[in-house]
Coordinates of C-alpha atoms in Angstrom, one line a residue:
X1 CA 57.5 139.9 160.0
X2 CA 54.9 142.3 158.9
X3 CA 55.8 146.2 158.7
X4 CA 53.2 147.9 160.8
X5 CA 54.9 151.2 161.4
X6 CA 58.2 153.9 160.7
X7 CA 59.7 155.7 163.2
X8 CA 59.2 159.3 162.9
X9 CA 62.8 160.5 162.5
X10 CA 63.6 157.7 159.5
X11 CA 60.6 159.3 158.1
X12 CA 61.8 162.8 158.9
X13 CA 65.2 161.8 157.4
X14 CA 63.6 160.7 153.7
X15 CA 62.0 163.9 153.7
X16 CA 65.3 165.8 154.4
X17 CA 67.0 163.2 151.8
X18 CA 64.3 164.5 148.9
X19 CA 64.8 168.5 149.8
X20 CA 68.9 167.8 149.6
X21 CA 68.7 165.6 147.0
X22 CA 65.9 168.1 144.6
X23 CA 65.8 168.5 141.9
X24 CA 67.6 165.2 141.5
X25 CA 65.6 161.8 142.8
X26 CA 67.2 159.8 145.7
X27 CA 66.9 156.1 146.7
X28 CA 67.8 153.7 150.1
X29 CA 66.8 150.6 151.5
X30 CA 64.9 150.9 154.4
X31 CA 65.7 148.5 157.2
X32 CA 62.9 147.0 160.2
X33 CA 63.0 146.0 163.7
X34 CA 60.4 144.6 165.2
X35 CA 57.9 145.8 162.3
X36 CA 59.1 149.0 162.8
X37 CA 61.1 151.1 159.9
X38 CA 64.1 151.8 161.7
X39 CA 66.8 153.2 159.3
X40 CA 67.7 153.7 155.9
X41 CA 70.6 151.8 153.7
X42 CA 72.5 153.8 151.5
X43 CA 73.6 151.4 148.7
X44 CA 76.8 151.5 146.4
X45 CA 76.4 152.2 143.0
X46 CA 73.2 153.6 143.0
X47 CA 73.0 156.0 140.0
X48 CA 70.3 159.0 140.3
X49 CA 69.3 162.0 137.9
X50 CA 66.7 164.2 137.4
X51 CA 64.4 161.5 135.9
X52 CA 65.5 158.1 137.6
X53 CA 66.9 157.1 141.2
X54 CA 68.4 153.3 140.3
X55 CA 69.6 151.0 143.0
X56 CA 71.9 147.3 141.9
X57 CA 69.9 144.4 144.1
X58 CA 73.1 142.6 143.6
X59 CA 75.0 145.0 145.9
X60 CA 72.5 144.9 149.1
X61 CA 74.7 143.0 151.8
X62 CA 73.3 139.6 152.4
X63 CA 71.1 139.0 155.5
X64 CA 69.8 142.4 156.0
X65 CA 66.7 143.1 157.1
X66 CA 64.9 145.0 154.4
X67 CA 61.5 146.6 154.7
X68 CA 61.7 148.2 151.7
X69 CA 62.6 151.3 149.5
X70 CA 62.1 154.7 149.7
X71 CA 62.8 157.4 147.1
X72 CA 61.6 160.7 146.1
X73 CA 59.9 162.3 143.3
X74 CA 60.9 165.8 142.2
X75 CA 58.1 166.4 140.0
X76 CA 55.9 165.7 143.1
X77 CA 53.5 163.1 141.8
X78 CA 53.2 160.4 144.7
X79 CA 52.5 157.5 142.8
X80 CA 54.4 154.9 141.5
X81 CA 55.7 154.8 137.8
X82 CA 56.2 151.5 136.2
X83 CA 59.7 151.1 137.1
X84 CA 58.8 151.8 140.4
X85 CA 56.6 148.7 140.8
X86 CA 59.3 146.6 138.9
X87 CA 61.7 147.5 141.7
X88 CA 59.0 147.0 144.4
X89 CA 58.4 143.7 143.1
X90 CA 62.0 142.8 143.6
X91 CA 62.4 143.3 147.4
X92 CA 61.0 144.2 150.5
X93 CA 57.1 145.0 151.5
X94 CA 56.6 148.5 152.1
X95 CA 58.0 151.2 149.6
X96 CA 57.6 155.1 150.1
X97 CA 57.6 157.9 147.6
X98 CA 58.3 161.4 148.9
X99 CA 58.0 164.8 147.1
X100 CA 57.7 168.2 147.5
X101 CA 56.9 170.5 149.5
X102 CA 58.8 167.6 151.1
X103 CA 56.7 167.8 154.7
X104 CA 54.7 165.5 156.6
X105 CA 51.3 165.1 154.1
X106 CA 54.2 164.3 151.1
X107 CA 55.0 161.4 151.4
X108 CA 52.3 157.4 150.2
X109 CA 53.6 153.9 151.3
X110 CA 52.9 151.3 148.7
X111 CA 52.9 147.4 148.5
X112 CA 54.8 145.2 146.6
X113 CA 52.1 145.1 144.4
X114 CA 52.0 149.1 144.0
X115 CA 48.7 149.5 146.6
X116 CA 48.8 151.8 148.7
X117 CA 49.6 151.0 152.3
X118 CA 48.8 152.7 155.8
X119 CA 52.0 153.0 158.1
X120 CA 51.5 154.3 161.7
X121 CA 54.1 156.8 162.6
X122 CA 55.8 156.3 165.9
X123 CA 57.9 158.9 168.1

């Protein structure tokens, strides 16, 4: 299923994630229902620093239904780095960057192929 849209308070949530998380980066999985970004997946062994947020594939529980990443950028540029479009590439279709000031007009989508995507916001 295609991923049309994210609810407003997961999207509200990865903004709160990169303000507690700065000047550190942060990274989840980000779950769908319905083509709809529904909620965010914390996964084990995810190691993050000032420069890096990196998440194990191997540990994402089998038969989940992933949308994509999201993870934030302290520095505050938006776009993806080139480990960012390796770990695109790896799973899901939609993946979101956040960064500061960390409020609704910080935040892209991007494609598995690192173009960037429109995603409707929903109450």
């Amino acid at each position: 299923m295609l991923v049309r849209a994210i609810d407003q308070e997961v999207l509200d949530l990865l903004l709160e994630m990169g303000r507690s998380s700065f000047p550190d980066e942060y990274i989840v999985m980000l779950g769908m229902e319905k083509g709809v970004i529904n909620v965010t997946y914390p996964i084990p062994g995810t190691r993050v620093s000032q420069d890096s947020a990196n998440i194990f594939m191997d540990m994402i529980p089998l038969g989940m239904q992933i949308a994509g990443t999201a993870h934030s950028h302290p520095n505050g540029c938006l776009s993806p780095s080139d480990a960012d479009l390796a770990t695109f590439s790896q799973s899901g279709q939609c993946h979101i960057i956040v960064g500061p000031p960390f409020d609704e007009n910080s935040w892209r989508c991007y494609g598995r192929d690192g173009k960037q995507k429109v995603l409707e916001v929903i109450p």
